[in-house]
mmCIF file of C-alpha atoms and ligand atoms in Angstrom:
data_model
loop_
_atom_site.group_PDB
_atom_site.id
_atom_site.type_symbol
_atom_site.label_atom_id
_atom_site.label_comp_id
_atom_site.label_asym_id
_atom_site.label_seq_id
_atom_site.Cartn_x
_atom_site.Cartn_y
_atom_site.Cartn_z
ATOM 1 C CA UNK A 1 -0.139 0.236 0.103
ATOM 2 C CA UNK A 2 1.207 3.550 -0.434
ATOM 3 C CA UNK A 3 1.208 6.635 1.307
ATOM 4 C CA UNK A 4 1.835 9.899 1.092
ATOM 5 C CA UNK A 5 5.572 10.876 0.546
ATOM 6 C CA UNK A 6 6.263 12.059 3.968
ATOM 7 C CA UNK A 7 10.138 11.390 4.309
ATOM 8 C CA UNK A 8 12.665 12.935 5.555
ATOM 9 C CA UNK A 9 13.251 16.219 2.971
ATOM 10 C CA UNK A 10 17.206 16.547 3.917
ATOM 11 C CA UNK A 11 17.315 15.865 -0.325
ATOM 12 C CA UNK A 12 15.613 18.526 -1.270
ATOM 13 C CA UNK A 13 17.733 20.839 -2.526
ATOM 14 C CA UNK A 14 18.140 18.318 -4.730
ATOM 15 C CA UNK A 15 18.001 20.341 -8.689
ATOM 16 C CA UNK A 16 16.412 17.630 -10.934
ATOM 17 C CA UNK A 17 16.999 17.951 -14.611
ATOM 18 C CA UNK A 18 13.499 19.543 -15.591
ATOM 19 C CA UNK A 19 12.527 23.004 -14.031
ATOM 20 C CA UNK A 20 11.344 22.531 -11.118
ATOM 21 C CA UNK A 21 7.445 24.368 -11.252
ATOM 22 C CA UNK A 22 7.681 23.244 -15.379
ATOM 23 C CA UNK A 23 5.788 21.109 -17.370
ATOM 24 C CA UNK A 24 6.051 17.358 -18.531
ATOM 25 C CA UNK A 25 5.275 17.021 -22.128
ATOM 26 C CA UNK A 26 8.170 14.798 -23.535
ATOM 27 C CA UNK A 27 10.388 12.139 -22.069
ATOM 28 C CA UNK A 28 13.951 14.485 -23.908
ATOM 29 C CA UNK A 29 13.381 16.873 -20.881
ATOM 30 C CA UNK A 30 14.851 13.822 -18.669
ATOM 31 C CA UNK A 31 18.300 13.019 -18.402
ATOM 32 C CA UNK A 32 19.831 10.381 -16.393
ATOM 33 C CA UNK A 33 20.608 12.148 -12.947
ATOM 34 C CA UNK A 34 17.117 13.462 -13.049
ATOM 35 C CA UNK A 35 15.435 10.549 -13.336
ATOM 36 C CA UNK A 36 17.655 9.085 -10.498
ATOM 37 C CA UNK A 37 16.284 11.655 -8.329
ATOM 38 C CA UNK A 38 12.870 11.578 -9.149
ATOM 39 C CA UNK A 39 13.237 7.890 -8.346
ATOM 40 C CA UNK A 40 14.354 8.346 -5.417
ATOM 41 C CA UNK A 41 12.238 10.810 -4.252
ATOM 42 C CA UNK A 42 9.492 8.064 -5.877
ATOM 43 C CA UNK A 43 11.135 5.685 -3.260
ATOM 44 C CA UNK A 44 10.497 8.464 -0.163
ATOM 45 C CA UNK A 45 7.305 7.775 -1.130
ATOM 46 C CA UNK A 46 6.858 4.605 0.533
ATOM 47 C CA UNK A 47 6.137 4.687 3.973
ATOM 48 C CA UNK A 48 4.353 3.225 6.428
ATOM 49 C CA UNK A 49 1.066 4.151 6.888
ATOM 50 C CA UNK A 50 -0.326 7.074 8.506
ATOM 51 C CA UNK A 51 -2.919 8.722 6.040
ATOM 52 C CA UNK A 52 -2.147 11.297 3.687
ATOM 53 C CA UNK A 53 0.286 13.866 4.257
ATOM 54 C CA UNK A 54 0.247 17.988 3.712
ATOM 55 C CA UNK A 55 2.309 18.305 1.479
ATOM 56 C CA UNK A 56 -0.384 19.693 -1.137
ATOM 57 C CA UNK A 57 -2.845 21.367 1.190
ATOM 58 C CA UNK A 58 -5.488 24.250 0.084
ATOM 59 C CA UNK A 59 -3.211 22.999 -3.870
ATOM 60 C CA UNK A 60 -5.680 22.103 -6.867
ATOM 61 C CA UNK A 61 -4.605 19.674 -9.366
ATOM 62 C CA UNK A 62 -6.861 19.247 -12.883
ATOM 63 C CA UNK A 63 -7.039 16.024 -14.558
ATOM 64 C CA UNK A 64 -8.804 17.041 -18.154
ATOM 65 C CA UNK A 65 -9.564 13.705 -20.206
ATOM 66 C CA UNK A 66 -10.076 12.862 -23.692
ATOM 67 C CA UNK A 67 -9.559 9.768 -23.958
ATOM 68 C CA UNK A 68 -10.474 6.729 -21.716
ATOM 69 C CA UNK A 69 -7.927 6.437 -18.862
ATOM 70 C CA UNK A 70 -7.543 3.418 -15.804
ATOM 71 C CA UNK A 71 -4.220 4.140 -14.857
ATOM 72 C CA UNK A 72 -3.279 7.256 -15.250
ATOM 73 C CA UNK A 73 -5.654 9.262 -14.315
ATOM 74 C CA UNK A 74 -7.033 7.313 -11.484
ATOM 75 C CA UNK A 75 -2.881 7.599 -10.248
ATOM 76 C CA UNK A 76 -2.238 10.648 -10.545
ATOM 77 C CA UNK A 77 -5.368 11.173 -8.855
ATOM 78 C CA UNK A 78 -4.604 8.966 -5.926
ATOM 79 C CA UNK A 79 -0.663 10.812 -6.252
ATOM 80 C CA UNK A 80 -2.053 14.467 -5.549
ATOM 81 C CA UNK A 81 -4.934 13.348 -2.731
ATOM 82 C CA UNK A 82 -1.521 11.088 -0.719
ATOM 83 C CA UNK A 83 -0.182 14.051 -0.876
ATOM 84 C CA UNK A 84 -3.041 16.251 1.054
ATOM 85 C CA UNK A 85 -3.957 18.153 -2.491
ATOM 86 C CA UNK A 86 -7.061 18.031 -4.814
ATOM 87 C CA UNK A 87 -8.451 17.138 -7.444
ATOM 88 C CA UNK A 88 -10.871 19.108 -10.697
ATOM 89 C CA UNK A 89 -11.433 16.859 -13.833
ATOM 90 C CA UNK A 90 -13.187 15.706 -16.148
ATOM 91 C CA UNK A 91 -12.954 12.255 -17.387
ATOM 92 C CA UNK A 92 -15.565 12.443 -21.034
ATOM 93 C CA UNK A 93 -14.105 16.010 -21.255
ATOM 94 C CA UNK A 94 -14.923 15.368 -25.355
ATOM 95 C CA UNK A 95 -17.826 13.982 -24.305
ATOM 96 C CA UNK A 96 -19.227 16.526 -21.420
ATOM 97 C CA UNK A 97 -16.608 19.519 -20.799
ATOM 98 C CA UNK A 98 -17.457 22.592 -23.011
ATOM 99 C CA UNK A 99 -14.809 21.118 -26.645
ATOM 100 C CA UNK A 100 -18.790 19.706 -26.881
ATOM 101 C CA UNK A 101 -20.102 23.086 -28.148
ATOM 102 C CA UNK A 102 -16.927 23.776 -30.371
ATOM 103 C CA UNK A 103 -14.874 25.392 -27.272
ATOM 104 C CA UNK A 104 -10.522 24.913 -28.663
ATOM 105 C CA UNK A 105 -8.225 22.833 -26.489
ATOM 106 C CA UNK A 106 -6.311 26.364 -25.911
ATOM 107 C CA UNK A 107 -9.949 27.782 -24.768
ATOM 108 C CA UNK A 108 -10.464 24.739 -21.985
ATOM 109 C CA UNK A 109 -6.665 24.802 -21.252
ATOM 110 C CA UNK A 110 -6.752 28.978 -20.259
ATOM 111 C CA UNK A 111 -9.643 28.711 -17.943
ATOM 112 C CA UNK A 112 -8.429 25.142 -16.675
ATOM 113 C CA UNK A 113 -5.152 27.090 -15.319
ATOM 114 C CA UNK A 114 -7.662 29.506 -14.199
ATOM 115 C CA UNK A 115 -8.946 27.053 -11.152
ATOM 116 C CA UNK A 116 -5.370 24.685 -10.234
ATOM 117 C CA UNK A 117 -2.175 24.531 -9.893
ATOM 118 C CA UNK A 118 -1.918 22.010 -12.258
ATOM 119 C CA UNK A 119 -3.287 20.181 -15.512
ATOM 120 C CA UNK A 120 -2.806 16.564 -16.370
ATOM 121 C CA UNK A 121 -4.026 16.599 -20.062
ATOM 122 C CA UNK A 122 -4.783 13.212 -21.934
ATOM 123 C CA UNK A 123 -5.671 14.525 -25.530
ATOM 124 C CA UNK A 124 -6.047 12.287 -29.182
ATOM 125 C CA UNK A 125 -4.096 14.641 -30.271
ATOM 126 C CA UNK A 126 -0.470 15.168 -30.859
ATOM 127 C CA UNK A 127 0.979 17.963 -30.001
ATOM 128 C CA UNK A 128 -1.368 18.874 -27.589
ATOM 129 C CA UNK A 129 -0.175 18.545 -24.474
ATOM 130 C CA UNK A 130 2.834 21.526 -26.287
ATOM 131 C CA UNK A 131 -0.102 23.497 -27.097
ATOM 132 C CA UNK A 132 -1.519 24.140 -23.284
ATOM 133 C CA UNK A 133 1.747 24.457 -21.388
ATOM 134 C CA UNK A 134 1.249 27.610 -24.101
ATOM 135 C CA UNK A 135 -0.761 28.555 -22.872
ATOM 136 C CA UNK A 136 -1.417 27.688 -19.555
ATOM 137 C CA UNK A 137 0.595 29.467 -16.498
ATOM 138 C CA UNK A 138 0.386 26.785 -14.598
ATOM 139 C CA UNK A 139 2.494 23.301 -14.962
ATOM 140 C CA UNK A 140 1.270 21.132 -17.844
ATOM 141 C CA UNK A 141 1.429 17.362 -17.029
ATOM 142 C CA UNK A 142 1.488 15.158 -20.367
ATOM 143 C CA UNK A 143 -0.913 11.946 -19.850
ATOM 144 C CA UNK A 144 -0.555 11.065 -23.644
ATOM 145 C CA UNK A 145 -0.565 12.707 -26.251
ATOM 146 C CA UNK A 146 -2.050 11.207 -29.506
ATOM 147 C CA UNK A 147 0.267 8.194 -30.928
ATOM 148 C CA UNK A 148 2.684 10.955 -29.605
ATOM 149 C CA UNK A 149 4.196 10.260 -26.168
ATOM 150 C CA UNK A 150 3.397 9.537 -23.170
ATOM 151 C CA UNK A 151 6.244 10.516 -20.381
ATOM 152 C CA UNK A 152 5.120 9.806 -17.105
ATOM 153 C CA UNK A 153 4.307 6.191 -17.954
ATOM 154 C CA UNK A 154 8.306 6.106 -19.093
ATOM 155 C CA UNK A 155 9.036 7.006 -16.275
ATOM 156 C CA UNK A 156 6.771 4.439 -14.018
ATOM 157 C CA UNK A 157 8.200 1.981 -16.410
ATOM 158 C CA UNK A 158 11.541 2.669 -16.207
ATOM 159 C CA UNK A 159 11.427 2.656 -12.892
ATOM 160 C CA UNK A 160 9.693 -0.728 -12.182
ATOM 161 C CA UNK A 161 12.810 -1.896 -14.076
ATOM 162 C CA UNK A 162 15.185 -0.338 -11.750
ATOM 163 C CA UNK A 163 13.447 -1.751 -8.952
ATOM 164 C CA UNK A 164 12.969 -5.273 -10.554
ATOM 165 C CA UNK A 165 16.438 -5.167 -12.080
ATOM 166 C CA UNK A 166 18.381 -3.404 -9.560
ATOM 167 C CA UNK A 167 19.743 -0.642 -12.572
ATOM 168 C CA UNK A 168 19.240 0.946 -16.534
ATOM 169 C CA UNK A 169 22.830 0.161 -18.367
ATOM 170 C CA UNK A 170 23.288 -2.332 -21.317
ATOM 171 C CA UNK A 171 19.525 -3.275 -21.579
ATOM 172 C CA UNK A 172 17.845 -5.292 -24.329
ATOM 173 C CA UNK A 173 14.726 -4.395 -24.808
ATOM 174 C CA UNK A 174 11.788 -6.561 -26.696
ATOM 175 C CA UNK A 175 8.888 -4.282 -27.658
ATOM 176 C CA UNK A 176 6.129 -6.085 -28.845
ATOM 177 C CA UNK A 177 3.005 -4.787 -30.496
ATOM 178 C CA UNK A 178 2.072 -2.199 -32.457
ATOM 179 C CA UNK A 179 5.691 0.491 -32.809
ATOM 180 C CA UNK A 180 3.751 3.430 -35.257
ATOM 181 C CA UNK A 181 0.812 4.063 -33.071
ATOM 182 C CA UNK A 182 2.391 2.481 -29.141
ATOM 183 C CA UNK A 183 2.951 6.087 -27.331
ATOM 184 C CA UNK A 184 4.118 4.679 -24.723
ATOM 185 C CA UNK A 185 6.562 2.437 -26.404
ATOM 186 C CA UNK A 186 7.608 6.322 -28.099
ATOM 187 C CA UNK A 187 8.611 7.499 -24.200
ATOM 188 C CA UNK A 188 9.635 4.920 -24.042
ATOM 189 C CA UNK A 189 12.845 3.786 -25.815
ATOM 190 C CA UNK A 190 13.788 7.495 -25.869
ATOM 191 C CA UNK A 191 13.721 7.612 -22.935
ATOM 192 C CA UNK A 192 16.152 4.282 -22.040
ATOM 193 C CA UNK A 193 18.820 5.907 -24.440
ATOM 194 C CA UNK A 194 20.037 7.903 -21.486
ATOM 195 C CA UNK A 195 21.537 4.828 -19.878
ATOM 196 C CA UNK A 196 24.664 2.852 -22.040
ATOM 197 C CA UNK A 197 24.451 -0.068 -24.435
ATOM 198 C CA UNK A 198 20.761 0.006 -25.669
ATOM 199 C CA UNK A 199 19.945 -2.959 -27.237
ATOM 200 C CA UNK A 200 15.873 -2.541 -28.291
ATOM 201 C CA UNK A 201 13.945 -4.963 -30.635
ATOM 202 C CA UNK A 202 10.879 -4.043 -32.049
ATOM 203 C CA UNK A 203 8.893 -6.891 -33.506
ATOM 204 C CA UNK A 204 6.300 -5.242 -34.953
ATOM 205 C CA UNK A 205 2.687 -5.896 -37.227
ATOM 206 C CA UNK A 206 4.147 -4.702 -41.079
ATOM 207 C CA UNK A 207 1.498 -2.055 -41.020
ATOM 208 C CA UNK A 208 2.876 -0.807 -36.797
ATOM 209 C CA UNK A 209 5.788 -0.372 -37.497
ATOM 210 C CA UNK A 210 8.532 1.726 -35.972
ATOM 211 C CA UNK A 211 8.163 5.241 -37.799
ATOM 212 C CA UNK A 212 11.243 5.834 -39.631
ATOM 213 C CA UNK A 213 12.930 8.966 -37.752
ATOM 214 C CA UNK A 214 12.359 7.318 -33.828
ATOM 215 C CA UNK A 215 14.993 5.164 -35.509
ATOM 216 C CA UNK A 216 16.738 6.831 -37.182
ATOM 217 C CA UNK A 217 17.036 9.712 -33.549
ATOM 218 C CA UNK A 218 17.284 6.039 -32.200
ATOM 219 C CA UNK A 219 20.594 4.762 -34.086
ATOM 220 C CA UNK A 220 22.227 8.869 -33.389
ATOM 221 C CA UNK A 221 21.991 8.467 -29.539
ATOM 222 C CA UNK A 222 23.788 5.315 -29.784
ATOM 223 C CA UNK A 223 21.785 2.734 -29.109
ATOM 224 C CA UNK A 224 21.717 -0.940 -31.501
ATOM 225 C CA UNK A 225 18.082 -0.934 -33.388
ATOM 226 C CA UNK A 226 16.906 -4.803 -34.653
ATOM 227 C CA UNK A 227 13.623 -4.953 -36.753
ATOM 228 C CA UNK A 228 11.905 -8.600 -36.424
ATOM 229 C CA UNK A 229 9.201 -11.114 -37.377
ATOM 230 C CA UNK A 230 10.146 -13.619 -34.327
ATOM 231 C CA UNK A 231 9.849 -13.093 -31.349
ATOM 232 C CA UNK A 232 11.078 -15.849 -30.570
ATOM 233 C CA UNK A 233 14.039 -15.929 -31.384
ATOM 234 C CA UNK A 234 14.803 -11.807 -30.097
ATOM 235 C CA UNK A 235 13.572 -12.523 -26.525
ATOM 236 C CA UNK A 236 16.075 -15.535 -26.280
ATOM 237 C CA UNK A 237 18.666 -12.473 -25.141
ATOM 238 C CA UNK A 238 15.661 -10.144 -23.802
ATOM 239 C CA UNK A 239 15.542 -8.337 -20.687
ATOM 240 C CA UNK A 240 12.374 -6.294 -20.657
ATOM 241 C CA UNK A 241 10.004 -7.626 -22.897
ATOM 242 C CA UNK A 242 7.385 -4.635 -22.970
ATOM 243 C CA UNK A 243 4.540 -5.916 -25.044
ATOM 244 C CA UNK A 244 1.160 -3.534 -25.789
ATOM 245 C CA UNK A 245 -2.138 -3.670 -26.937
ATOM 246 C CA UNK A 246 -2.420 -3.207 -30.648
ATOM 247 C CA UNK A 247 -4.099 1.034 -30.973
ATOM 248 C CA UNK A 248 -6.681 0.612 -32.449
ATOM 249 C CA UNK A 249 -8.619 3.390 -31.831
ATOM 250 C CA UNK A 250 -5.960 4.912 -34.366
ATOM 251 C CA UNK A 251 -6.751 2.533 -36.846
ATOM 252 C CA UNK A 252 -8.576 4.364 -39.846
ATOM 253 C CA UNK A 253 -9.439 0.374 -41.993
ATOM 254 C CA UNK A 254 -11.171 -1.677 -38.800
ATOM 255 C CA UNK A 255 -9.244 -4.639 -41.581
ATOM 256 C CA UNK A 256 -5.950 -2.486 -40.740
ATOM 257 C CA UNK A 257 -6.718 -3.016 -37.340
ATOM 258 C CA UNK A 258 -7.802 -6.435 -37.231
ATOM 259 C CA UNK A 259 -4.390 -7.269 -40.069
ATOM 260 C CA UNK A 260 -2.680 -6.426 -36.524
ATOM 261 C CA UNK A 261 -3.593 -6.923 -34.139
ATOM 262 C CA UNK A 262 -3.650 -10.644 -35.179
ATOM 263 C CA UNK A 263 -0.237 -10.688 -34.980
ATOM 264 C CA UNK A 264 1.711 -10.882 -31.368
ATOM 265 C CA UNK A 265 1.190 -12.893 -28.596
ATOM 266 C CA UNK A 266 3.141 -13.934 -25.211
ATOM 267 C CA UNK A 267 2.114 -17.725 -26.579
ATOM 268 C CA UNK A 268 3.580 -20.253 -23.873
ATOM 269 C CA UNK A 269 6.876 -21.050 -26.539
ATOM 270 C CA UNK A 270 7.866 -17.172 -25.388
ATOM 271 C CA UNK A 271 7.500 -17.541 -22.178
ATOM 272 C CA UNK A 272 9.971 -20.812 -22.180
ATOM 273 C CA UNK A 273 12.668 -18.620 -24.407
ATOM 274 C CA UNK A 274 12.312 -15.400 -22.554
ATOM 275 C CA UNK A 275 15.217 -16.304 -20.056
ATOM 276 C CA UNK A 276 14.325 -16.610 -16.003
ATOM 277 C CA UNK A 277 15.765 -13.599 -15.288
ATOM 278 C CA UNK A 278 13.628 -11.379 -17.827
ATOM 279 C CA UNK A 279 10.552 -9.232 -16.921
ATOM 280 C CA UNK A 280 7.618 -9.535 -18.504
ATOM 281 C CA UNK A 281 5.923 -5.382 -18.447
ATOM 282 C CA UNK A 282 2.834 -4.225 -20.092
ATOM 283 C CA UNK A 283 1.309 -0.536 -19.932
ATOM 284 C CA UNK A 284 -2.430 -1.458 -19.898
ATOM 285 C CA UNK A 285 -5.036 -2.491 -20.968
ATOM 286 C CA UNK A 286 -4.531 -5.871 -22.305
ATOM 287 C CA UNK A 287 -6.128 -7.453 -25.186
ATOM 288 C CA UNK A 288 -5.152 -10.588 -26.708
ATOM 289 C CA UNK A 289 -1.451 -9.713 -26.637
ATOM 290 C CA UNK A 290 -1.367 -11.086 -23.393
ATOM 291 C CA UNK A 291 -3.136 -13.731 -22.130
ATOM 292 C CA UNK A 292 -4.311 -13.833 -18.284
ATOM 293 C CA UNK A 293 -1.961 -18.108 -17.901
ATOM 294 C CA UNK A 294 0.623 -15.122 -18.017
ATOM 295 C CA UNK A 295 -0.026 -13.997 -15.463
ATOM 296 C CA UNK A 296 1.486 -16.534 -13.094
ATOM 297 C CA UNK A 297 4.295 -16.691 -14.447
ATOM 298 C CA UNK A 298 7.103 -14.798 -12.091
ATOM 299 C CA UNK A 299 8.248 -12.703 -15.218
ATOM 300 C CA UNK A 300 5.755 -11.258 -15.027
ATOM 301 C CA UNK A 301 5.854 -7.137 -13.795
ATOM 302 C CA UNK A 302 2.487 -5.103 -14.454
ATOM 303 C CA UNK A 303 0.733 -5.329 -11.927
ATOM 304 C CA UNK A 304 3.441 -4.093 -9.319
ATOM 305 C CA UNK A 305 4.325 -1.415 -13.077
ATOM 306 C CA UNK A 306 1.190 -0.187 -12.926
ATOM 307 C CA UNK A 307 1.072 0.627 -8.742
ATOM 308 C CA UNK A 308 4.399 1.872 -9.004
ATOM 309 C CA UNK A 309 2.413 5.094 -11.457
ATOM 310 C CA UNK A 310 1.899 6.099 -7.990
ATOM 311 C CA UNK A 311 4.524 6.439 -5.852
ATOM 312 C CA UNK A 312 6.452 7.959 -9.544
ATOM 313 C CA UNK A 313 3.078 10.076 -9.998
ATOM 314 C CA UNK A 314 3.651 12.008 -5.969
ATOM 315 C CA UNK A 315 7.113 12.681 -7.621
ATOM 316 C CA UNK A 316 6.232 14.736 -10.181
ATOM 317 C CA UNK A 317 3.408 16.603 -8.958
ATOM 318 C CA UNK A 318 5.395 17.165 -5.807
ATOM 319 C CA UNK A 319 8.105 18.749 -7.874
ATOM 320 C CA UNK A 320 5.737 20.275 -10.025
ATOM 321 C CA UNK A 321 3.813 21.790 -7.491
ATOM 322 C CA UNK A 322 7.848 22.451 -5.084
ATOM 323 C CA UNK A 323 7.030 20.988 -2.699
ATOM 324 C CA UNK A 324 8.813 17.785 -3.482
HETATM 325 N N1 LIG B 401 -2.808 3.390 -21.688
HETATM 326 C C1 LIG B 401 -1.272 2.695 -22.581
HETATM 327 C C2 LIG B 401 -1.882 4.784 -23.225
HETATM 328 O O1 LIG B 401 -2.987 5.114 -22.819
HETATM 329 C C3 LIG B 401 -1.996 1.904 -23.493
HETATM 330 C C4 LIG B 401 -2.793 1.840 -23.859
HETATM 331 O O2 LIG B 401 -3.853 2.581 -23.820
HETATM 332 O O3 LIG B 401 -2.464 0.415 -25.014
HETATM 333 O O4 LIG B 401 -1.601 4.793 -24.616
HETATM 334 N N1 CP B 402 -0.858 2.862 -19.063
HETATM 335 C C1 CP B 402 -1.957 3.513 -19.355
HETATM 336 O O1 CP B 402 -2.089 4.657 -19.447
HETATM 337 O O2 CP B 402 -3.365 3.181 -18.911
HETATM 338 P P1 CP B 402 -5.211 3.917 -19.090
HETATM 339 O O3 CP B 402 -4.856 3.796 -20.588
HETATM 340 O O4 CP B 402 -5.592 3.038 -18.664
HETATM 341 O O5 CP B 402 -4.391 5.264 -18.139
#
């Protein structure tokens, strides 16, 4: 059970690589030192049950979600409440906010910034968080911008790997699934490249291959890349198997989605090939690609991964509010 961070604040003067009180829009804002500091602050968010902290008392977070969410919205809200702050939110902003009457995102963000101390935004357009940050005079945290990025997810993914394996150097990560529209893959592969010796293998449906510009950026950053359709061979040397769902909502043609969705699944042959030290992650939700039978495998880390969203988001909110 996570409880709000009331641990000793002796490290409070530490300077993160991104501006305290600033936006969280992309993993490109972080360096390895800032990541380690976020993890250290997150570590301090595990304390014995003692009720919510009062660190964020009197402060308000606005959670504005134009796309569905279970984990991101609720873990952000839990994190804010555990810090002693308050929450205002709209979970179906496309229908239930004045966006349904034609209000622009810019106007909505300007207005919400007048009501809350920070904004957590999920929106279907790539670049929406950046746009929000341009008009809002409070910190904006990107909770997923269309097929663009999901930076806070990547932070908790990396945190899970760090806690599970004890480090992030020299990893072989197999990214299975939709690498074209999968924003969690985009963010995580850009984040892990901050650590030396990374090898990524992409196992993606033919119509959901990683964007060429992303691959070029990774190669330029010194990452060793493999692109293959042989999942079993790929996982034989994997440290991390990062499974993702095919992003149905991004495909204009349903038959293209069906074609992609049938390609890969974590079956018994994949589990057999994955080394005993490998870990299986999934940002969730899962559909068919990760059967429930995998849940009892000792390498299945995805439920713990989802839980770690709370301390990571406590750390991010605390830094954005300047209270941690
Ligand atoms: N929940 C993650 C996201 O919002 C992954 C997914 O939906 O497949 O990007
Ligand atoms: N991992 C994740 O973003 O989950 P939700 O879409 O449920 O928020």
